[in-house]
Amino acid sequence: MRFAGSPMRFCRWIAAALFACVTWGCVPLGGTHGVATAEEPRTLGKVISHSPQVSTQYPIEVIAAGMTWCEGPVWVADSAAIDPGVDGGYLLFSDIPRNTIFRWREGSGVDVFMQPSGYTGVRYYGLEPGSNGLVLDPQGRLCMCEHGDRRLSRLTTGGGKVTLVDRFEGKRLNSPNDLVFAKDGTLYFTDPPYGLPERADDPRRELSFCGVFRLSTRGVLSVVSEQIERPNGIGLSADGKRLVVAQSNPKAPTWTVFEIAADGSASSGKIIRDAKETMSRFPGLPDGLCVSKSDLIYASAPGGIDVMNFDGQLLGRFETGKRTSNCALDADERYLYITADDTVCRVRLK
């Protein structure tokens, strides 16, 4: 894998690799071992508004730090379908290099929720083996994109996981990245090669393309699009009729919207915005995203979160100044939670 980042970030990735080697060498993981910590209240970056829909009243708060590369945040308001007997009201997020899902709860800080999270093999498997995107299905169950095991899975209430899908037409998926459920349970996800140890050139790769996929409620997997070379973050409009997909290709850093018909078929897709200008000033690429009930798209972009509508109009920006991977809203859409490199942040919304 070609590394692109600061020397400090490179050191964190090497530390994660050593951590992984120790873990897969059957040394048990007992706690965080300094991997992640709750943060004393501090802020970073700034909020920029181009519309009354984005308020500059509240700062970006850092709530946890010390991860290697954090991703896939999801807010759990009700934990009944995940961990019965445990109160909800917490954030889950992936640390991909450490093959771990962490939990953050206000007042309690950070603890390990699941390890391993995305790779269950017996040998070292690259720098990004763990889970990536996390989401709750319509029944409140936790579903995961798993890089190393190359599948989408669901955590069962009684313990263990079930595989939702791991193959298309008999060939293994690349490394599922991000996912979103429609209200009826239809699942959409992206499948770039970033979790493969050698990425697009990995000899274990079986599919010839990186797809946007649709898994029907009957378990039928179909291709929404092959037109996006490096599909990444994915989200649905409130009515389920528009699907937005980020592309993390440096040559075409874009967001594309597909119109979804009643039968599940999709249009050819329309690019609504690109990040080329922002890339010239900040690190990172379009990555994960989420969509509010009022159809605001909160999209990871170089150096922060761009807030836009489905026409691609930029309404504001939460500027972290860091490589920013993903974001998630809480149940009341009171806070936006942001994963930015080794840091988890949140910002109070209007």
Tab-separated table of C-alpha atoms in Angstrom:
chain	number	residue	atom	x	y	z
A	1	MET	CA	0.000	0.000	0.000
A	2	ARG	CA	1.304	3.465	-0.806
A	3	PHE	CA	1.197	5.637	2.301
A	4	ALA	CA	0.294	9.313	1.973
A	5	GLY	CA	0.369	11.318	5.172
A	6	SER	CA	2.475	12.884	7.890
A	7	PRO	CA	5.354	11.066	9.651
A	8	MET	CA	3.307	11.070	12.868
A	9	ARG	CA	0.396	9.402	11.131
A	10	PHE	CA	2.774	6.834	9.609
A	11	CYS	CA	4.050	6.017	13.108
A	12	ARG	CA	0.495	5.492	14.330
A	13	TRP	CA	-0.191	3.087	11.469
A	14	ILE	CA	2.980	1.118	12.258
A	15	ALA	CA	1.950	0.999	15.910
A	16	ALA	CA	-1.434	-0.324	14.836
A	17	ALA	CA	0.232	-2.995	12.723
A	18	LEU	CA	2.343	-4.105	15.683
A	19	PHE	CA	-0.754	-4.077	17.865
A	20	ALA	CA	-2.501	-6.265	15.293
A	21	CYS	CA	0.393	-8.714	15.130
A	22	VAL	CA	0.375	-9.085	18.906
A	23	THR	CA	-3.402	-9.501	18.959
A	24	TRP	CA	-3.449	-12.133	16.193
A	25	GLY	CA	-0.617	-13.854	18.005
A	26	CYS	CA	-3.272	-14.837	20.568
A	27	VAL	CA	-2.368	-12.238	23.182
A	28	PRO	CA	-5.772	-11.148	24.569
A	29	LEU	CA	-6.899	-7.552	24.371
A	30	GLY	CA	-7.717	-6.326	27.848
A	31	GLY	CA	-8.970	-2.757	27.633
A	32	THR	CA	-7.780	0.036	25.387
A	33	HIS	CA	-4.073	-0.058	26.349
A	34	GLY	CA	-3.830	3.662	25.599
A	35	VAL	CA	-5.345	3.188	22.159
A	36	ALA	CA	-8.144	5.685	22.663
A	37	THR	CA	-8.979	8.140	25.394
A	38	ALA	CA	-11.706	10.528	26.348
A	39	GLU	CA	-10.657	14.102	25.869
A	40	GLU	CA	-10.736	17.041	28.203
A	41	PRO	CA	-13.016	19.630	26.600
A	42	ARG	CA	-11.268	21.388	23.734
A	43	THR	CA	-12.172	22.555	20.261
A	44	LEU	CA	-10.604	22.530	16.841
A	45	GLY	CA	-11.167	24.105	13.460
A	46	LYS	CA	-14.060	26.381	12.678
A	47	VAL	CA	-17.615	26.434	11.341
A	48	ILE	CA	-18.311	28.299	8.082
A	49	SER	CA	-21.855	29.154	7.041
A	50	HIS	CA	-23.221	30.057	3.620
A	51	SER	CA	-26.877	29.555	4.600
A	52	PRO	CA	-29.181	29.987	7.613
A	53	GLN	CA	-29.369	26.171	7.675
A	54	VAL	CA	-25.829	26.054	9.082
A	55	SER	CA	-25.200	27.887	12.343
A	56	THR	CA	-21.813	29.175	13.504
A	57	GLN	CA	-23.042	29.408	17.102
A	58	TYR	CA	-21.403	26.204	18.321
A	59	PRO	CA	-17.749	25.097	18.008
A	60	ILE	CA	-16.352	21.708	16.957
A	61	GLU	CA	-15.635	19.804	20.184
A	62	VAL	CA	-13.031	17.040	20.476
A	63	ILE	CA	-14.511	14.177	22.518
A	64	ALA	CA	-11.916	11.410	22.001
A	65	ALA	CA	-8.433	11.011	20.556
A	66	GLY	CA	-5.616	8.504	20.207
A	67	MET	CA	-7.065	6.318	17.463
A	68	THR	CA	-5.102	5.311	14.373
A	69	TRP	CA	-7.711	5.920	11.659
A	70	CYS	CA	-11.279	6.177	12.920
A	71	GLU	CA	-14.318	5.666	10.723
A	72	GLY	CA	-17.942	4.579	10.496
A	73	PRO	CA	-19.608	6.393	13.431
A	74	VAL	CA	-23.176	5.451	14.369
A	75	TRP	CA	-25.309	6.740	17.228
A	76	VAL	CA	-27.106	4.097	19.310
A	77	ALA	CA	-30.099	5.601	21.090
A	78	ASP	CA	-31.677	2.253	21.993
A	79	SER	CA	-29.376	-0.694	22.667
A	80	ALA	CA	-32.074	-3.365	23.052
A	81	ALA	CA	-31.315	-5.055	19.727
A	82	ILE	CA	-27.535	-4.824	20.202
A	83	ASP	CA	-26.781	-5.397	23.871
A	84	PRO	CA	-29.935	-6.102	25.938
A	85	GLY	CA	-29.793	-4.726	29.445
A	86	VAL	CA	-27.333	-1.977	28.507
A	87	ASP	CA	-28.689	1.529	28.207
A	88	GLY	CA	-28.394	3.263	24.866
A	89	GLY	CA	-27.146	6.764	24.290
A	90	TYR	CA	-23.648	6.119	22.965
A	91	LEU	CA	-21.534	6.410	19.845
A	92	LEU	CA	-19.869	3.450	18.150
A	93	PHE	CA	-17.017	3.978	15.707
A	94	SER	CA	-14.435	1.840	13.914
A	95	ASP	CA	-10.673	2.047	14.211
A	96	ILE	CA	-9.859	0.204	10.996
A	97	PRO	CA	-6.119	-0.486	11.486
A	98	ARG	CA	-6.751	-1.775	15.024
A	99	ASN	CA	-9.577	-4.074	13.903
A	100	THR	CA	-11.692	-2.640	16.706
A	101	ILE	CA	-15.022	-0.925	17.309
A	102	PHE	CA	-14.881	1.579	20.163
A	103	ARG	CA	-17.763	3.017	22.163
A	104	TRP	CA	-17.944	6.568	23.486
A	105	ARG	CA	-20.456	7.551	26.128
A	106	GLU	CA	-20.671	11.046	27.577
A	107	GLY	CA	-19.386	11.026	31.124
A	108	SER	CA	-17.802	7.577	30.743
A	109	GLY	CA	-15.349	8.094	27.901
A	110	VAL	CA	-14.099	5.411	25.524
A	111	ASP	CA	-14.039	1.631	25.852
A	112	VAL	CA	-13.652	-1.339	23.510
A	113	PHE	CA	-17.003	-2.529	22.168
A	114	MET	CA	-15.821	-5.231	19.758
A	115	GLN	CA	-12.450	-6.712	18.817
A	116	PRO	CA	-11.878	-8.144	16.244
A	117	SER	CA	-14.374	-6.140	14.262
A	118	GLY	CA	-13.680	-6.882	10.596
A	119	TYR	CA	-11.034	-9.560	10.269
A	120	THR	CA	-11.055	-12.926	12.019
A	121	GLY	CA	-8.152	-14.646	10.269
A	122	VAL	CA	-5.040	-16.010	11.945
A	123	ARG	CA	-2.396	-13.998	10.065
A	124	TYR	CA	-1.589	-10.335	9.632
A	125	TYR	CA	-3.841	-8.839	6.939
A	126	GLY	CA	-2.617	-5.442	5.830
A	127	LEU	CA	-2.987	-2.035	7.448
A	128	GLU	CA	-6.786	-1.740	7.171
A	129	PRO	CA	-8.319	-5.062	8.272
A	130	GLY	CA	-11.122	-3.921	10.546
A	131	SER	CA	-14.709	-2.808	10.197
A	132	ASN	CA	-15.454	0.396	8.333
A	133	GLY	CA	-19.020	1.697	7.965
A	134	LEU	CA	-21.478	0.926	10.786
A	135	VAL	CA	-25.234	1.400	10.663
A	136	LEU	CA	-28.382	0.291	12.444
A	137	ASP	CA	-30.960	-1.578	10.368
A	138	PRO	CA	-34.696	-0.716	10.639
A	139	GLN	CA	-34.933	-3.120	13.605
A	140	GLY	CA	-32.107	-1.358	15.459
A	141	ARG	CA	-29.532	-4.118	14.893
A	142	LEU	CA	-25.887	-3.241	14.276
A	143	CYS	CA	-24.631	-3.958	10.740
A	144	MET	CA	-21.021	-3.638	9.618
A	145	CYS	CA	-18.843	-3.395	6.533
A	146	GLU	CA	-15.902	-5.720	7.194
A	147	HIS	CA	-12.675	-5.138	5.287
A	148	GLY	CA	-10.698	-8.248	6.185
A	149	ASP	CA	-13.556	-10.753	6.033
A	150	ARG	CA	-14.838	-8.996	2.885
A	151	ARG	CA	-18.487	-9.062	3.840
A	152	LEU	CA	-21.435	-7.217	5.321
A	153	SER	CA	-22.522	-8.667	8.643
A	154	ARG	CA	-25.103	-8.158	11.383
A	155	LEU	CA	-24.534	-8.537	15.104
A	156	THR	CA	-27.100	-10.908	16.603
A	157	THR	CA	-28.819	-10.281	19.920
A	158	GLY	CA	-27.874	-13.727	21.203
A	159	GLY	CA	-24.189	-13.336	20.343
A	160	GLY	CA	-22.091	-13.698	17.228
A	161	LYS	CA	-22.732	-12.390	13.730
A	162	VAL	CA	-24.587	-13.423	10.607
A	163	THR	CA	-23.322	-12.690	7.110
A	164	LEU	CA	-25.655	-10.526	5.056
A	165	VAL	CA	-23.670	-10.810	1.829
A	166	ASP	CA	-20.087	-11.586	0.818
A	167	ARG	CA	-20.264	-12.480	-2.891
A	168	PHE	CA	-21.606	-11.176	-6.156
A	169	GLU	CA	-22.248	-13.787	-8.853
A	170	GLY	CA	-20.014	-16.213	-6.992
A	171	LYS	CA	-17.058	-13.834	-6.641
A	172	ARG	CA	-15.938	-12.376	-3.326
A	173	LEU	CA	-16.532	-8.699	-2.687
A	174	ASN	CA	-13.491	-6.387	-2.608
A	175	SER	CA	-13.788	-4.769	0.839
A	176	PRO	CA	-17.229	-3.315	1.652
A	177	ASN	CA	-16.810	0.273	2.798
A	178	ASP	CA	-20.064	2.047	3.685
A	179	LEU	CA	-23.767	1.184	3.827
A	180	VAL	CA	-27.237	2.605	4.281
A	181	PHE	CA	-30.682	1.083	4.754
A	182	ALA	CA	-33.902	2.225	3.134
A	183	LYS	CA	-36.938	2.256	5.409
A	184	ASP	CA	-38.214	-1.019	3.939
A	185	GLY	CA	-34.942	-2.804	4.745
A	186	THR	CA	-33.316	-2.590	1.314
A	187	LEU	CA	-29.566	-2.207	1.786
A	188	TYR	CA	-27.229	-0.133	-0.393
A	189	PHE	CA	-23.443	-0.315	-0.034
A	190	THR	CA	-20.141	0.539	-1.706
A	191	ASP	CA	-17.274	-1.866	-2.428
A	192	PRO	CA	-13.903	-0.204	-3.214
A	193	PRO	CA	-10.579	-2.071	-2.764
A	194	TYR	CA	-9.180	-0.090	0.185
A	195	GLY	CA	-9.321	-2.959	2.679
A	196	LEU	CA	-7.358	-5.366	0.501
A	197	PRO	CA	-3.704	-5.446	1.612
A	198	GLU	CA	-2.511	-4.471	-1.878
A	199	ARG	CA	-5.675	-2.579	-2.756
A	200	ALA	CA	-6.661	-2.629	-6.437
A	201	ASP	CA	-3.662	-4.784	-7.391
A	202	ASP	CA	-4.207	-7.401	-4.710
A	203	PRO	CA	-3.980	-10.952	-6.129
A	204	ARG	CA	-6.895	-11.966	-3.875
A	205	ARG	CA	-9.223	-9.601	-5.679
A	206	GLU	CA	-11.968	-11.396	-7.627
A	207	LEU	CA	-14.277	-8.653	-8.943
A	208	SER	CA	-13.103	-6.583	-11.912
A	209	PHE	CA	-14.947	-3.441	-10.770
A	210	CYS	CA	-15.763	-1.426	-7.643
A	211	GLY	CA	-19.516	-1.338	-7.420
A	212	VAL	CA	-22.398	0.394	-5.750
A	213	PHE	CA	-24.712	-2.460	-4.775
A	214	ARG	CA	-28.302	-3.042	-3.710
A	215	LEU	CA	-29.314	-5.959	-1.479
A	216	SER	CA	-33.068	-6.473	-1.617
A	217	THR	CA	-35.175	-7.596	1.334
A	218	ARG	CA	-35.348	-11.015	-0.393
A	219	GLY	CA	-31.556	-11.282	-0.321
A	220	VAL	CA	-31.014	-10.590	-4.029
A	221	LEU	CA	-27.814	-8.636	-4.754
A	222	SER	CA	-27.712	-6.377	-7.811
A	223	VAL	CA	-25.459	-3.623	-9.148
A	224	VAL	CA	-26.681	-0.041	-8.885
A	225	SER	CA	-23.656	1.350	-10.690
A	226	GLU	CA	-20.189	0.484	-11.955
A	227	GLN	CA	-19.563	4.030	-13.188
A	228	ILE	CA	-17.856	5.302	-9.994
A	229	GLU	CA	-14.277	4.096	-9.967
A	230	ARG	CA	-13.777	4.442	-6.194
A	231	PRO	CA	-17.204	4.569	-4.482
A	232	ASN	CA	-17.060	5.379	-0.789
A	233	GLY	CA	-19.651	7.118	1.409
A	234	ILE	CA	-23.341	6.520	0.689
A	235	GLY	CA	-26.670	7.953	1.840
A	236	LEU	CA	-30.368	8.127	0.988
A	237	SER	CA	-32.787	11.038	0.857
A	238	ALA	CA	-35.598	11.020	3.416
A	239	ASP	CA	-38.086	9.658	0.864
A	240	GLY	CA	-35.647	6.985	-0.339
A	241	LYS	CA	-35.830	8.198	-3.934
A	242	ARG	CA	-32.318	9.637	-4.248
A	243	LEU	CA	-29.048	7.916	-3.462
A	244	VAL	CA	-25.875	9.968	-3.003
A	245	VAL	CA	-22.435	8.361	-3.361
A	246	ALA	CA	-19.014	9.899	-2.692
A	247	GLN	CA	-16.017	9.053	-4.818
A	248	SER	CA	-12.561	9.076	-3.199
A	249	ASN	CA	-10.626	9.106	-6.468
A	250	PRO	CA	-8.045	11.939	-6.407
A	251	LYS	CA	-8.560	12.419	-10.150
A	252	ALA	CA	-12.333	12.735	-9.771
A	253	PRO	CA	-13.236	13.656	-6.159
A	254	THR	CA	-16.987	13.892	-6.600
A	255	TRP	CA	-20.465	13.282	-5.224
A	256	THR	CA	-23.028	11.614	-7.505
A	257	VAL	CA	-26.802	11.344	-7.088
A	258	PHE	CA	-28.855	8.469	-8.490
A	259	GLU	CA	-32.628	8.573	-8.857
A	260	ILE	CA	-34.142	5.382	-7.431
A	261	ALA	CA	-37.330	4.088	-9.106
A	262	ALA	CA	-40.133	2.212	-7.338
A	263	ASP	CA	-38.792	-1.117	-8.631
A	264	GLY	CA	-35.334	-0.376	-7.171
A	265	SER	CA	-33.649	0.427	-10.471
A	266	ALA	CA	-31.395	3.477	-10.608
A	267	SER	CA	-30.648	6.245	-13.062
A	268	SER	CA	-27.191	6.585	-14.582
A	269	GLY	CA	-26.222	9.123	-11.932
A	270	LYS	CA	-25.474	12.841	-11.979
A	271	ILE	CA	-22.387	14.475	-10.464
A	272	ILE	CA	-23.613	17.277	-8.196
A	273	ARG	CA	-20.326	18.569	-6.797
A	274	ASP	CA	-16.563	18.017	-6.787
A	275	ALA	CA	-13.837	18.684	-4.244
A	276	LYS	CA	-10.934	19.649	-6.516
A	277	GLU	CA	-10.646	23.197	-5.219
A	278	THR	CA	-10.815	22.108	-1.558
A	279	MET	CA	-8.172	19.431	-2.240
A	280	SER	CA	-5.721	22.163	-3.171
A	281	ARG	CA	-5.948	23.588	0.355
A	282	PHE	CA	-6.673	20.681	2.711
A	283	PRO	CA	-5.716	17.019	3.154
A	284	GLY	CA	-8.124	14.220	2.356
A	285	LEU	CA	-10.804	13.254	-0.164
A	286	PRO	CA	-14.583	12.791	-0.282
A	287	ASP	CA	-15.292	9.915	2.094
A	288	GLY	CA	-18.205	8.936	4.348
A	289	LEU	CA	-21.425	10.894	4.634
A	290	CYS	CA	-24.870	11.005	6.206
A	291	VAL	CA	-28.197	12.607	5.283
A	292	SER	CA	-30.527	14.420	7.664
A	293	LYS	CA	-34.315	14.093	7.833
A	294	SER	CA	-34.508	17.425	6.007
A	295	ASP	CA	-32.212	16.160	3.213
A	296	LEU	CA	-29.059	18.007	4.191
A	297	ILE	CA	-26.006	16.013	3.100
A	298	TYR	CA	-23.152	16.066	5.622
A	299	ALA	CA	-20.228	14.852	3.530
A	300	SER	CA	-16.615	14.208	4.493
A	301	ALA	CA	-14.416	16.348	2.285
A	302	PRO	CA	-10.784	17.484	2.316
A	303	GLY	CA	-10.183	19.028	5.736
A	304	GLY	CA	-13.695	18.773	7.099
A	305	ILE	CA	-17.391	18.181	6.512
A	306	ASP	CA	-19.173	19.919	3.632
A	307	VAL	CA	-22.882	20.567	4.146
A	308	MET	CA	-24.801	20.541	0.869
A	309	ASN	CA	-28.210	19.811	-0.594
A	310	PHE	CA	-29.080	17.274	-3.276
A	311	ASP	CA	-28.431	19.890	-5.947
A	312	GLY	CA	-24.824	20.157	-4.748
A	313	GLN	CA	-25.180	23.671	-3.324
A	314	LEU	CA	-22.635	24.240	-0.534
A	315	LEU	CA	-24.504	25.479	2.540
A	316	GLY	CA	-21.676	25.444	5.042
A	317	ARG	CA	-18.621	23.634	6.301
A	318	PHE	CA	-17.301	22.167	9.538
A	319	GLU	CA	-13.603	22.665	8.993
A	320	THR	CA	-11.429	20.320	11.060
A	321	GLY	CA	-8.230	20.933	9.103
A	322	LYS	CA	-7.602	17.161	9.277
A	323	ARG	CA	-8.263	14.187	7.034
A	324	THR	CA	-11.927	13.692	7.816
A	325	SER	CA	-13.393	10.264	7.189
A	326	ASN	CA	-17.057	10.157	8.156
A	327	CYS	CA	-19.910	11.551	10.232
A	328	ALA	CA	-23.206	10.564	11.849
A	329	LEU	CA	-26.212	12.294	13.374
A	330	ASP	CA	-27.716	11.353	16.709
A	331	ALA	CA	-31.357	10.279	16.873
A	332	ASP	CA	-32.670	13.804	17.445
A	333	GLU	CA	-30.214	15.380	14.982
A	334	ARG	CA	-29.011	17.565	17.817
A	335	TYR	CA	-25.346	16.705	17.275
A	336	LEU	CA	-23.218	15.742	14.304
A	337	TYR	CA	-20.429	13.321	15.263
A	338	ILE	CA	-17.287	13.462	13.106
A	339	THR	CA	-14.378	11.051	12.727
A	340	ALA	CA	-11.249	12.930	11.671
A	341	ASP	CA	-8.025	10.918	11.392
A	342	ASP	CA	-7.137	9.956	14.992
A	343	THR	CA	-9.865	12.111	16.553
A	344	VAL	CA	-13.610	11.978	17.225
A	345	CYS	CA	-15.420	15.316	17.333
A	346	ARG	CA	-18.955	16.603	17.582
A	347	VAL	CA	-20.720	19.848	16.803
A	348	ARG	CA	-24.046	21.039	18.134
A	349	LEU	CA	-26.482	21.735	15.307
A	350	LYS	CA	-28.990	24.528	14.976
